[in-house]
Amino acid sequence: MQTTNTEGAMLQTATATIDWLIIAPVVTPLVAAAVLIIFRRSVSLHPLLTLLALGFNIFASYLLLMRVQAEGPLAMTMGNWLPPFGISFVADLLGAILTLTSSVAVFCVALYGMGDASSRERRFGFYPLILTLLVGVNGSFLTGDIFNLYVWFEVFVISSFGLIVLGGTTKQLDGAVKYCFLTLVATTMFLIATGYLYGLYGTLNMADLSKIIGPLPFQGPLVVVSCLYLLAFAMKAAAFPLYFWLPASYHTPKIAVSALFAGLLTKVGVYALIRTFTIVLPPAGQSWLMEVMFYVGVLTMIAGALGAVAQTELRRLFSFLLVASIGFLLVGLSLGTEAALSATIFYMVHSILVMCGLFLLAGLLFSYRGSLDLRTLSGVNKDIPLLSGLFLLLVFMASGFPPFSGFWPKLMLISETMQQEAYLGTGTIIFSSFLSIIALGRAYAFACWRPAVDAAQPLIEGQKNSLNGFVRLQFLPLILLLLVATAIGILPGILFDFTTGGAKGLLDSSAYIAAVFGGAQ
Amino acid sequence: MNTLILRTIVPILTSLMVIYSIIVLLSGHNQPGGGFIGGLIAASAFALYGIACGVAPVRRALYFHPISISGFGMFLAALSGFPSLYEHVPYLTGLWWFPEIAKGVEVPLSTPLIFDIGVWLVVVGSLVSIALALEEKV
């Protein structure tokens, strides 16, 4: 073998085998998805292969995180081309943490899908689609090129289109149309903004953009581009006033799919906002645009929490809580200090795990009770005490009670808003947490403590037995998620180290730039 | 579209189009062409055959299910990056080798070619499955 004679345009340093960790979280699920598509008829093979690939993915993401923690950002430029021209993958702490968390969340959903996805749905590609969704999500977290980020957005968006219509009922198609339309508008705006960016600066490599735009003043076309990015990503993240599509569509697909969407998709929007307004467009991150984002975040939190209180359908209630959590993340990002960014990253990890958990819980409730309407859902405490206990745990986690994972980032951000004298933020965080407690507490009390309201509703004995086998297995992913979230809550210091490092890396992009261009200099 | 003229000409046309699509695929690295455009040509050949002679013969001729073909293409494209691991260069680096099949005749083979074949299969598989599904409905 020999390489072509284009040495001048290519990197000359050898790539260590260990550096391949950076593409493992993307290539592993991609190859696994391809294999599953080849053997699309052997549906009994699908769950096992998926879990195997995802298990390996978690392992590789963990190794990647450890390596990034030890040695700083890691970069690889595809095809051996020099960085601004080749497409770079860059893993900094933010990307590596989110890659690991999303791999864990998808693993749990795949495990849940073993009992939930029918063989018809498997033949229609349930497992390949969740794998390609993970490919897109992990690719977004790891890419160092803003056009490539758009491509990964498309990858997971297309996969999510496939997943959202998996059952093919009218209600699902209705939800899918709302979801698809809004997503298409958002990604188109993203593409337009990226086109402008390329026209202005002639490069799309994030590290290169950071170098060029860093010293520029925030004025002229840069403002337009930044506003477009804010609009596109805020729409994708379901921020006020463009959040209405989320509660209107997330309760329609299969519950495992809802869990996946709730855990991951909006977070990618928030991730893109964080990445663009810190590394890619540093001047925008210090401008009045952040004030806009602050108010957007405040309004999102209030709208989400109020919406949650008003809902009677459990999945819609959780969707509104998800919107409220997005508001929290936006407030954190808009403050832009190290502590605030650290709290934001921490809360993202917490939110991925807990939102996924809440929706899986809804799935378990549905499989026992056949309804998620709080007017009829009842008597869970007496019939299925384990489920009731898990629900209570999730209520504590999602509303941010002290020993659990939601508490720490909220505490950090509240103290940071007070230091920044953004008292509106402080008040809103407390107010929206308070409303979340009311919404979740009410849901818990109705579903679990209230004696069964309808005599016909508790499961018939035979049905109970037939369900028992897989329902017990389905407890496993939820328990797994809750274990991880509880561990984070009890030992916040471990995650805190990563998030602080991640926040530092976002505010000072020199290590990020050096990682990308290091091989070329 | 069950006309005699079309049914007579289509087998020849289809084979010509598939051969041409492979020529386009192979010339793609240095000249206009490549996996995507080649795949489009091949997919339209199969779609045309389906219009003239019905969907079942196309499915029989392809032997594998079109979706499986596109899955295999994706697999091949993803795998084409892995020889770089052996050479200690980043993922998807273009590596070439020139086996001599006869005296003085070298055949340039490369990992981009494998990638392109993968793309060709993905395009053929996905477009043929869409086209055949639409033709079945009509």
XYZ file of C-alpha atoms in Angstrom:
659
model
C 0.000 0.000 0.000
C 1.095 3.586 -0.528
C -0.558 6.937 -0.173
C -1.079 9.244 -3.152
C 1.416 12.035 -3.752
C -0.534 14.825 -2.108
C 1.796 15.074 0.870
C 1.664 18.867 1.006
C -2.024 18.846 1.807
C -1.852 15.995 4.251
C -0.899 15.437 7.822
C 2.477 13.796 8.244
C 2.210 12.644 11.817
C 1.100 9.100 12.497
C -2.263 8.566 14.150
C -2.095 6.463 17.264
C -4.504 3.552 17.327
C -5.951 4.847 20.599
C -7.042 8.042 18.799
C -9.617 5.942 16.993
C -11.657 6.096 20.166
C -12.985 9.397 18.884
C -14.866 7.819 15.988
C -15.884 4.646 17.845
C -19.104 6.162 19.310
C -20.208 6.991 15.753
C -18.865 4.108 13.683
C -19.910 1.290 16.040
C -23.652 2.010 15.897
C -23.345 2.781 12.176
C -21.819 -0.614 11.390
C -24.288 -2.326 13.722
C -27.211 -0.563 12.029
C -25.903 -1.629 8.612
C -25.650 -5.262 9.743
C -29.184 -5.145 11.150
C -30.501 -3.703 7.882
C -28.793 -6.489 5.920
C -30.440 -9.091 8.150
C -33.700 -7.229 8.433
C -35.805 -10.377 8.457
C -34.025 -12.017 11.390
C -35.742 -9.834 13.949
C -34.887 -12.103 16.853
C -31.245 -11.221 16.228
C -31.826 -7.471 16.426
C -32.065 -6.781 20.171
C -29.032 -8.866 21.001
C -26.782 -7.306 18.351
C -28.007 -3.829 19.249
C -27.286 -4.297 22.922
C -23.866 -5.723 22.115
C -22.994 -2.734 19.921
C -24.368 -0.258 22.457
C -22.495 -1.956 25.277
C -19.295 -1.576 23.312
C -20.279 2.005 22.599
C -20.635 2.807 26.285
C -17.242 1.244 26.921
C -15.587 3.223 24.107
C -17.255 6.477 25.176
C -16.079 5.893 28.712
C -12.493 5.347 27.545
C -12.772 8.470 25.380
C -13.982 10.519 28.345
C -11.117 9.264 30.506
C -8.599 10.074 27.814
C -9.995 13.562 27.229
C -10.007 14.177 30.973
C -6.376 13.088 31.239
C -4.910 14.669 28.106
C -7.262 17.446 26.988
C -9.274 17.657 23.775
C -8.633 14.971 21.199
C -8.982 15.592 17.473
C -8.891 13.554 14.299
C -9.230 14.990 10.815
C -10.875 12.550 8.444
C -9.028 11.348 5.393
C -5.704 12.733 6.658
C -6.332 16.137 5.062
C -5.090 19.286 6.749
C -7.583 20.572 9.332
C -9.524 23.475 7.870
C -10.107 21.419 4.706
C -10.656 17.948 6.064
C -13.569 17.342 8.375
C -12.368 17.290 11.950
C -13.797 15.332 14.817
C -12.997 16.904 18.151
C -13.823 15.406 21.521
C -13.664 17.909 24.347
C -15.075 17.192 27.799
C -18.529 18.520 26.903
C -18.778 16.281 23.847
C -17.315 13.242 25.595
C -19.647 13.456 28.618
C -22.706 13.841 26.432
C -21.601 10.990 24.167
C -21.310 8.687 27.160
C -24.636 9.797 28.627
C -26.520 9.428 25.362
C -25.014 5.981 24.781
C -26.237 4.917 28.235
C -29.703 6.338 27.553
C -29.990 4.583 24.187
C -28.788 1.329 25.764
C -31.604 1.536 28.300
C -34.184 2.316 25.625
C -32.972 -0.614 23.513
C -33.278 -2.870 26.553
C -36.777 -1.552 27.139
C -37.591 -2.125 23.474
C -36.956 -5.863 23.906
C -40.334 -6.176 25.561
C -42.013 -3.238 23.912
C -41.300 -3.405 20.178
C -43.398 -5.956 18.304
C -41.747 -8.081 15.629
C -43.588 -6.049 13.000
C -42.031 -2.883 14.353
C -38.661 -4.590 14.454
C -39.018 -5.560 10.810
C -39.863 -1.952 10.021
C -36.535 -1.048 11.565
C -36.999 -0.110 15.200
C -33.480 -1.192 16.166
C -31.590 0.063 13.083
C -33.364 3.411 13.489
C -32.443 3.864 17.143
C -28.876 2.984 16.208
C -28.742 5.523 13.380
C -30.352 8.045 15.725
C -27.443 7.469 18.087
C -25.024 7.818 15.157
C -26.467 11.252 14.433
C -26.542 12.349 18.056
C -23.004 11.191 18.842
C -21.764 12.621 15.562
C -23.243 15.994 16.546
C -21.495 15.857 19.909
C -18.121 14.960 18.441
C -17.854 16.827 15.160
C -15.630 19.857 14.885
C -17.077 21.172 11.661
C -20.270 23.167 11.581
C -21.480 21.887 8.231
C -20.786 18.370 9.389
C -22.895 19.197 12.447
C -25.723 19.950 10.031
C -25.206 16.569 8.366
C -25.394 14.756 11.722
C -28.533 16.744 12.524
C -30.008 15.388 9.309
C -28.958 11.855 10.216
C -30.784 11.823 13.526
C -33.700 13.860 12.204
C -34.322 11.356 9.402
C -34.035 8.480 11.880
C -36.497 10.221 14.178
C -38.945 10.653 11.279
C -38.794 6.907 10.782
C -39.270 6.222 14.479
C -42.132 8.635 15.025
C -44.343 6.982 12.397
C -43.406 3.435 13.378
C -46.897 2.445 14.456
C -48.597 4.182 11.535
C -51.781 5.264 13.353
C -53.599 8.488 12.471
C -52.683 10.126 15.770
C -49.031 9.335 15.179
C -49.084 10.754 11.668
C -50.671 13.907 13.053
C -47.889 14.264 15.628
C -45.294 13.393 12.998
C -46.453 16.146 10.628
C -46.076 18.802 13.339
C -42.716 17.431 14.357
C -41.389 17.073 10.815
C -42.507 20.507 9.698
C -40.909 22.329 12.600
C -37.748 20.252 12.348
C -37.422 20.935 8.643
C -37.843 24.672 9.170
C -35.226 24.620 11.927
C -32.658 22.621 9.956
C -33.203 24.764 6.862
C -32.507 27.855 8.909
C -29.412 26.144 10.284
C -28.269 25.456 6.723
C -28.885 29.058 5.616
C -26.929 30.390 8.580
C -24.090 27.998 7.795
C -24.087 29.186 4.173
C -23.757 32.787 5.344
C -20.979 31.807 7.702
C -19.037 30.133 4.900
C -19.587 33.093 2.602
C -18.303 35.471 5.267
C -15.274 33.635 6.598
C -14.494 30.956 4.024
C -14.241 28.134 6.507
C -16.576 25.846 8.411
C -14.114 24.218 10.763
C -15.171 25.219 14.283
C -11.627 25.696 15.558
C -10.734 27.761 12.490
C -13.880 29.867 12.874
C -13.058 30.378 16.534
C -9.603 31.676 15.570
C -10.986 34.034 12.906
C -14.130 35.301 14.638
C -12.711 35.441 18.172
C -11.180 38.926 17.915
C -13.964 40.419 15.743
C -16.521 42.888 17.146
C -20.123 41.735 17.364
C -21.681 43.703 14.535
C -22.764 43.524 10.908
C -23.352 40.142 9.298
C -22.094 38.293 12.362
C -25.222 39.478 14.202
C -27.443 38.080 11.459
C -25.687 34.723 11.477
C -25.828 34.520 15.278
C -29.528 35.382 15.354
C -30.252 32.727 12.729
C -28.345 30.109 14.705
C -30.148 31.113 17.894
C -33.509 30.801 16.157
C -32.708 27.485 14.462
C -31.288 25.752 17.514
C -33.824 27.226 19.931
C -36.555 25.847 17.702
C -34.882 22.432 17.734
C -34.434 22.657 21.504
C -38.102 23.643 21.997
C -37.510 27.046 23.586
C -40.187 29.697 24.096
C -42.070 30.701 21.926
C -41.298 27.799 19.573
C -41.894 24.946 21.997
C -45.510 24.137 21.146
C -44.611 21.404 18.667
C -42.971 19.280 21.350
C -45.911 18.558 23.669
C -48.056 18.236 20.550
C -45.958 15.421 19.111
C -43.955 13.644 21.834
C -46.912 11.781 23.291
C -47.877 10.145 20.000
C -45.079 7.675 19.111
C -44.241 4.436 20.865
C -43.274 5.082 24.452
C -39.720 3.823 23.982
C -39.378 6.277 21.095
C -40.807 9.126 23.184
C -38.235 8.327 25.858
C -35.443 8.457 23.325
C -36.643 11.757 21.851
C -37.206 13.338 25.248
C -33.799 12.285 26.476
C -31.722 13.156 23.454
C -33.169 15.267 20.668
C -33.818 18.578 22.378
C -30.487 18.223 24.177
C -28.695 18.163 20.842
C -30.325 21.519 20.086
C -29.061 22.881 23.390
C -25.654 21.345 22.774
C -25.505 23.098 19.390
C -26.392 26.399 21.082
C -23.657 25.905 23.670
C -21.095 24.997 21.008
C -21.984 27.858 18.662
C -22.106 30.586 21.273
C -18.899 29.606 23.041
C -16.418 28.010 20.643
C -17.648 28.993 17.187
C -18.924 32.542 17.693
C -17.202 33.810 20.842
C -18.243 37.479 20.324
C -21.928 36.504 20.198
C -21.493 34.754 23.535
C -20.563 38.082 25.149
C -23.232 40.207 23.490
C -26.776 41.421 24.003
C -27.904 38.239 22.286
C -27.238 36.431 25.554
C -29.722 38.736 27.256
C -32.294 37.697 24.672
C -31.446 34.094 25.399
C -31.778 34.741 29.129
C -35.334 36.024 28.741
C -36.154 33.223 26.315
C -34.919 30.762 28.935
C -36.945 32.420 31.702
C -40.112 32.364 29.614
C -39.473 28.753 28.545
C -39.157 27.677 32.162
C -42.400 29.403 33.138
C -44.315 28.220 30.079
C -43.098 24.638 30.543
C -43.868 24.492 34.259
C -47.310 26.098 33.878
C -48.090 23.749 31.014
C -47.075 20.769 33.144
C -49.438 21.788 35.926
C -52.316 22.037 33.463
C -51.920 18.587 31.899
C -53.869 15.458 32.692
C -52.107 13.120 30.273
C -48.909 11.839 31.808
C -46.739 11.968 28.687
C -47.873 15.494 27.850
C -47.104 16.488 31.423
C -43.583 15.083 31.101
C -43.172 16.842 27.743
C -43.898 20.184 29.391
C -41.406 19.395 32.147
C -38.889 18.729 29.402
C -39.615 22.182 27.973
C -39.075 23.695 31.436
C -35.703 21.946 31.712
C -34.676 23.429 28.360
C -35.412 26.870 29.808
C -33.106 26.103 32.696
C -30.311 25.138 30.295
C -30.773 28.324 28.262
C -30.543 30.503 31.383
C -27.352 28.687 32.332
C -25.834 29.217 28.907
C -26.894 32.864 28.741
C -25.028 33.718 31.929
C -21.927 32.363 30.243
C -19.699 32.144 33.327
C -17.701 29.050 34.174
C -19.969 28.045 37.063
C -23.112 28.625 35.017
C -21.826 26.595 32.065
C -20.724 23.849 34.407
C -24.217 23.770 35.938
C -25.681 23.669 32.425
C -23.613 20.653 31.395
C -24.372 18.925 34.693
C -28.080 19.550 34.228
C -27.938 18.247 30.660
C -26.547 14.914 31.838
C -29.148 14.779 34.605
C -31.932 15.720 32.231
C -31.011 13.102 29.601
C -31.147 10.338 32.201
C -34.197 11.532 34.120
C -36.341 12.489 31.127
C -35.602 9.122 29.544
C -36.521 7.537 32.886
C -39.796 9.446 33.210
C -40.969 8.314 29.799
C -39.930 4.707 30.406
C -41.911 4.904 33.644
C -44.899 6.128 31.644
C -44.412 3.079 29.426
C -44.461 0.721 32.405
C -47.547 2.411 33.830
C -49.225 2.064 30.467
C -48.381 -1.610 30.145
C -49.982 -2.285 33.540
C -52.883 0.105 33.418
C -53.634 0.662 29.748
C -54.028 4.402 30.277
C -51.922 7.421 31.073
C -54.814 9.731 31.827
C -54.577 11.032 35.372
C -58.355 11.039 35.629
C -58.411 7.241 35.539
C -54.835 6.173 36.322
C -54.871 5.054 39.948
C -54.109 2.416 42.523
C -50.523 1.776 41.435
C -49.177 1.838 44.987
C -51.321 -1.078 46.054
C -50.949 -3.230 42.948
C -47.373 -2.602 41.819
C -45.422 -1.194 44.777
C -42.077 -1.366 42.946
C -43.355 0.872 40.170
C -44.783 3.275 42.702
C -41.424 3.448 44.448
C -39.591 4.142 41.203
C -42.119 6.834 40.350
C -41.541 8.509 43.708
C -37.788 8.388 43.161
C -38.232 9.994 39.738
C -40.476 12.682 41.228
C -37.700 13.558 43.652
C -35.076 13.528 40.915
C -36.989 15.546 38.363
C -38.032 18.208 40.815
C -34.513 18.463 42.219
C -34.694 17.240 45.803
C -31.414 17.382 47.712
C -29.730 13.999 47.568
C -30.588 13.507 43.887
C -28.944 14.589 40.669
C -31.262 17.496 39.817
C -30.428 19.331 42.994
C -26.762 20.118 42.436
C -26.957 21.947 39.092
C -29.978 23.901 40.331
C -28.077 24.928 43.446
C -25.063 25.924 41.351
C -27.117 27.950 38.924
C -29.197 29.645 41.618
C -26.076 30.798 43.442
C -24.547 31.888 40.137
C -27.619 33.942 39.155
C -27.446 35.650 42.528
C -23.783 36.442 42.039
C -24.502 37.823 38.580
C -27.426 39.767 40.076
C -29.788 38.129 37.613
C -32.457 37.818 40.272
C -35.148 37.220 37.703
C -33.333 33.984 36.878
C -33.107 33.003 40.543
C -36.780 33.608 41.072
C -37.811 31.762 37.937
C -35.725 28.687 38.696
C -37.283 28.453 42.164
C -40.773 29.205 40.870
C -40.582 26.676 38.052
C -39.117 23.997 40.351
C -41.990 24.672 42.700
C -44.509 24.234 39.899
C -42.755 21.033 38.770
C -43.091 19.643 42.284
C -46.804 20.444 42.229
C -47.290 18.875 38.794
C -45.289 15.740 39.568
C -46.583 15.410 43.121
C -50.142 15.650 41.885
C -49.479 13.070 39.182
C -47.875 10.752 41.727
C -50.659 11.158 44.251
C -53.330 10.493 41.633
C -51.609 7.546 40.017
C -50.203 5.825 43.065
C -51.928 6.811 46.288
C -55.473 7.103 45.078
C -57.335 3.801 45.357
C -58.330 2.368 41.990
C -61.155 4.585 40.738
C -62.574 2.168 38.240
C -63.341 -1.392 39.232
C -62.787 -2.604 35.675
C -59.402 -0.979 35.398
C -57.039 -3.185 37.425
C -55.645 -5.844 35.170
C -57.419 -9.105 34.785
C -55.394 -11.863 36.455
C -54.614 -13.724 33.234
C -53.426 -10.582 31.497
C -51.247 -9.795 34.463
C -49.532 -13.160 34.222
C -48.965 -12.922 30.519
C -47.416 -9.498 30.975
C -45.288 -10.415 33.936
C -42.392 -11.967 32.048
C -41.471 -9.025 29.925
C -42.661 -6.373 32.303
C -40.179 -7.562 34.893
C -37.460 -7.335 32.277
C -38.691 -3.878 31.403
C -38.081 -2.677 34.931
C -34.398 -3.277 34.352
C -33.627 -0.304 32.052
C -35.507 2.093 34.306
C -33.697 0.813 37.389
C -30.410 1.104 35.507
C -31.101 4.731 34.597
C -32.149 5.548 38.133
C -29.032 3.904 39.549
C -26.817 6.059 37.354
C -28.798 9.199 38.232
C -28.728 8.375 41.945
C -24.997 7.720 41.839
C -24.533 11.152 40.244
C -26.715 12.673 42.955
C -24.845 11.060 45.815
C -21.373 11.547 44.371
C -21.753 14.801 42.414
C -18.035 15.536 42.733
C -17.081 13.060 40.020
C -19.360 14.562 37.386
C -18.648 18.045 38.696
C -14.944 17.615 37.830
C -15.871 16.805 34.248
C -18.400 19.598 33.877
C -16.071 22.232 35.328
C -13.363 21.081 32.934
C -15.879 21.157 30.114
C -16.967 24.702 30.998
C -13.338 25.855 31.171
C -12.695 24.334 27.748
C -15.677 26.212 26.329
C -14.608 29.593 27.686
C -11.000 29.256 26.630
C -10.956 27.691 23.193
C -7.148 27.625 22.873
C -6.866 23.948 23.864
C -9.649 23.092 21.418
C -7.906 24.964 18.599
C -4.534 23.464 19.484
C -6.009 19.964 19.413
C -7.332 20.481 15.891
C -4.322 22.239 14.435
C -1.737 20.521 16.596
C -0.873 17.921 13.996
C -0.511 20.533 11.264
C 1.940 22.836 12.968
C -47.157 0.188 -19.371
C -47.518 -3.190 -20.936
C -46.611 -2.285 -24.508
C -44.778 -4.580 -26.868
C -42.191 -1.992 -27.877
C -41.214 -1.208 -24.311
C -41.132 -4.853 -23.271
C -38.887 -5.694 -26.228
C -36.424 -2.890 -25.756
C -36.277 -2.768 -21.960
C -34.100 -5.849 -21.270
C -31.419 -4.471 -23.574
C -31.828 -0.959 -22.227
C -31.640 -2.137 -18.633
C -28.455 -4.110 -19.158
C -26.882 -1.192 -21.015
C -27.825 1.213 -18.239
C -26.440 -1.051 -15.521
C -23.168 -1.500 -17.434
C -22.973 2.260 -17.979
C -23.655 2.888 -14.296
C -20.710 0.650 -13.403
C -18.489 2.541 -15.859
C -19.592 5.815 -14.249
C -18.919 4.340 -10.813
C -15.406 3.181 -11.690
C -14.355 6.338 -13.517
C -15.653 8.427 -10.634
C -12.412 9.057 -8.780
C -10.695 11.173 -11.416
C -13.524 12.044 -13.791
C -17.136 13.112 -13.432
C -19.122 10.242 -11.973
C -18.962 8.226 -8.807
C -21.110 6.070 -6.600
C -24.042 8.404 -6.212
C -24.657 9.235 -9.851
C -23.849 5.671 -10.901
C -26.333 4.393 -8.351
C -29.013 6.699 -9.723
C -28.473 5.346 -13.227
C -28.636 1.730 -12.073
C -31.715 2.421 -9.945
C -33.520 4.013 -12.882
C -32.603 0.951 -14.972
C -34.283 -1.364 -12.453
C -37.242 0.972 -12.087
C -37.689 0.975 -15.855
C -37.563 -2.812 -15.941
C -40.208 -2.855 -13.231
C -42.463 -0.537 -15.239
C -42.198 -2.688 -18.359
C -42.194 -6.220 -16.998
C -43.701 -5.940 -13.553
C -42.198 -5.758 -10.090
C -41.827 -9.472 -9.368
C -39.174 -10.157 -12.065
C -37.095 -7.239 -10.758
C -37.238 -8.573 -7.215
C -36.282 -12.043 -8.517
C -33.431 -10.596 -10.570
C -32.037 -8.635 -7.657
C -32.245 -11.769 -5.469
C -31.575 -9.784 -2.279
C -34.132 -7.414 -0.850
C -33.295 -3.839 -1.966
C -33.180 -2.622 1.651
C -30.653 -5.340 2.473
C -28.572 -4.224 -0.497
C -28.497 -0.690 0.797
C -27.634 -1.980 4.269
C -24.698 -3.851 2.780
C -23.596 -0.669 0.997
C -23.637 1.230 4.280
C -21.626 -1.560 5.878
C -19.054 -1.482 3.073
C -18.730 2.314 3.158
C -18.234 2.331 6.934
C -15.703 -0.476 6.689
C -13.704 1.204 3.920
C -12.223 3.507 6.546
C -10.695 0.712 8.540
C -7.587 -0.129 6.462
C -6.358 3.283 7.689
C -6.165 1.799 11.170
C -3.470 -0.568 9.940
C -1.543 2.262 8.258
C -1.708 4.577 11.308
C -3.532 7.344 9.478
C -6.944 8.885 10.332
C -10.238 7.208 9.479
C -11.252 7.215 5.796
C -7.800 8.132 4.472
C -7.482 7.187 0.820
C -5.086 4.252 0.500
C -4.015 2.857 -2.869
C -2.528 -0.307 -4.100
C -1.550 -1.265 -7.630
C -1.583 -5.004 -8.236
C -0.068 -6.054 -11.570
C -2.547 -8.377 -13.228
C -0.439 -8.911 -16.354
C 3.003 -7.714 -17.430
C 2.951 -3.929 -17.252
C -0.780 -3.681 -16.596
C -1.453 -2.144 -13.233
C -4.948 -1.859 -11.786
C -5.260 1.017 -9.354
C -7.414 -0.096 -6.427
C -8.189 2.093 -3.470
C -10.263 2.484 -0.337
C -12.197 5.399 -1.918
C -13.299 2.888 -4.548
C -14.677 0.597 -1.826
C -16.428 3.584 -0.294
C -17.878 4.504 -3.680
C -19.134 0.974 -4.270
C -20.797 1.246 -0.855
C -22.471 4.501 -1.884
C -23.547 2.905 -5.178
C -25.189 0.032 -3.317
C -26.916 2.349 -0.823
C -28.361 4.479 -3.630
C -29.409 1.484 -5.720
C -30.963 -0.301 -2.753
C -32.910 2.593 -1.328
C -34.137 4.024 -4.646
C -35.097 0.631 -6.055
C -37.048 -0.206 -2.903
C -38.934 3.100 -3.142
C -39.540 2.729 -6.888
C -40.719 -0.873 -6.621
C -43.024 -0.050 -3.728
C -44.589 2.752 -5.791
C -44.899 0.541 -8.871
C -46.542 -2.200 -6.830
C -49.219 0.193 -5.615
C -50.156 1.421 -9.107
